[in-house]
């Protein structure tokens, strides 16, 4: 979709940049980050897909708080208060004639969402808190919080690494080695704030404490939190759900609280859609049995650092061409690619194994190690994309593979008996977000 038109609301002499997307109710306000840019967010690998999905079942409203993005700047020694940022939101809602939107606060924007919902219940129809908190810092009465020295180190880390995409490592740990995603996030960082501005505003929002207002919230509330969030432990989400009257808590498996890939992002947005509309999303999708393949290059970040960006990008192009040749040769269908990784499907598991093995060998010829994961199961055909538990399982299997290894589920192994393909037992494993234990095998095509 084209980037929506950016407009300005006035608060006194100040100009607040905002966008609306979609026409049909309900209204949804997304408070996405402590600093933002309403135009550049559409190219961000997390925010862009999230905004598109939210606007598919309501009218999306998002804006840049004063001192950030396309809104008027402010001196760093005179940052707006949380109350003034809430005034920014109220002015935008008046400008777009939004009476009672659902407010979605993620991470460090949660305190602002909490305070707005408790202060203006007549202007809020619902509240969503996604991997957020009421107070970040640990205290004697707040054991789930983060030690102050770690908060200070995080602010220093932000200022030191801003513009490099290093934040991906703690927003979406499973994607930490995805060179292309990190590059996209780095571009967004450089477009929304300078390193010093990002660090100063982050330090300010890290010090917020809105715990005392939680019992005053009287609007329907959904709390979503990842069990393995490496930054804000799940205790934050549980505390929010305990103290906000009648809040509903949804705990999701995995560490990717800022998920860059749809397999981790869509469960969050499914919960939000059901909360906002009252209807659990059920896409009109065809379901078929397929063998799903994930591949990625091991240590891509280190390769990029050693070889340099230009040389590494040239090598990635050769790798992508090689993978596509093998997919065509083995009748695989490319679903998507993100940086050095591929997602593909096959109508036969033996062909999928032989293709994966050929891709691994082709990587070695290029001087890189590729790992691959395979699982056979029912998938949903969603236009050009695919979904379903089989995709999720394959991603987890692939993440456990070593460099140069084709790792498959026991389902795949059982389906190719008699094919001549050999397997080495890799034992039982727990797959994040997948019930039970899974026996995995290294395949040799």
PDB file of C-alpha atoms in Angstrom, residues 43-45 163-166 168 175-176 178-191 309 313:
ATOM      1  CA  UNK A  43       8.882   0.389   5.754  1.00  0.00           C
ATOM      2  CA  UNK A  44       9.794  -0.934   9.203  1.00  0.00           C
ATOM      3  CA  UNK A  45       9.760  -4.785   9.336  1.00  0.00           C
ATOM      4  CA  UNK A 163      21.390   3.607  13.714  1.00  0.00           C
ATOM      5  CA  UNK A 164      22.967   0.144  13.461  1.00  0.00           C
ATOM      6  CA  UNK A 165      19.875  -2.026  13.982  1.00  0.00           C
ATOM      7  CA  UNK A 166      21.380  -3.632  17.089  1.00  0.00           C
ATOM      8  CA  UNK A 168      16.733  -6.293  16.812  1.00  0.00           C
ATOM      9  CA  UNK A 175      16.084 -12.686  14.101  1.00  0.00           C
ATOM     10  CA  UNK A 176      19.291 -11.261  15.584  1.00  0.00           C
ATOM     11  CA  UNK A 178      19.151 -11.528   9.930  1.00  0.00           C
ATOM     12  CA  UNK A 179      21.318  -8.963   8.188  1.00  0.00           C
ATOM     13  CA  UNK A 180      18.534  -7.537   6.035  1.00  0.00           C
ATOM     14  CA  UNK A 181      16.136  -7.038   8.959  1.00  0.00           C
ATOM     15  CA  UNK A 182      18.848  -5.330  10.990  1.00  0.00           C
ATOM     16  CA  UNK A 183      19.623  -3.037   8.054  1.00  0.00           C
ATOM     17  CA  UNK A 184      15.937  -2.100   7.709  1.00  0.00           C
ATOM     18  CA  UNK A 185      15.654  -1.378  11.428  1.00  0.00           C
ATOM     19  CA  UNK A 186      18.871   0.671  11.296  1.00  0.00           C
ATOM     20  CA  UNK A 187      17.407   2.865   8.545  1.00  0.00           C
ATOM     21  CA  UNK A 188      14.294   3.440  10.621  1.00  0.00           C
ATOM     22  CA  UNK A 189      16.332   4.427  13.676  1.00  0.00           C
ATOM     23  CA  UNK A 190      18.260   7.005  11.681  1.00  0.00           C
ATOM     24  CA  UNK A 191      15.011   8.443  10.317  1.00  0.00           C
ATOM     25  CA  UNK A 309      28.567  -4.781   3.332  1.00  0.00           C
ATOM     26  CA  UNK A 313      25.471  -8.311  -0.378  1.00  0.00           C
TER      27      UNK A 313
END
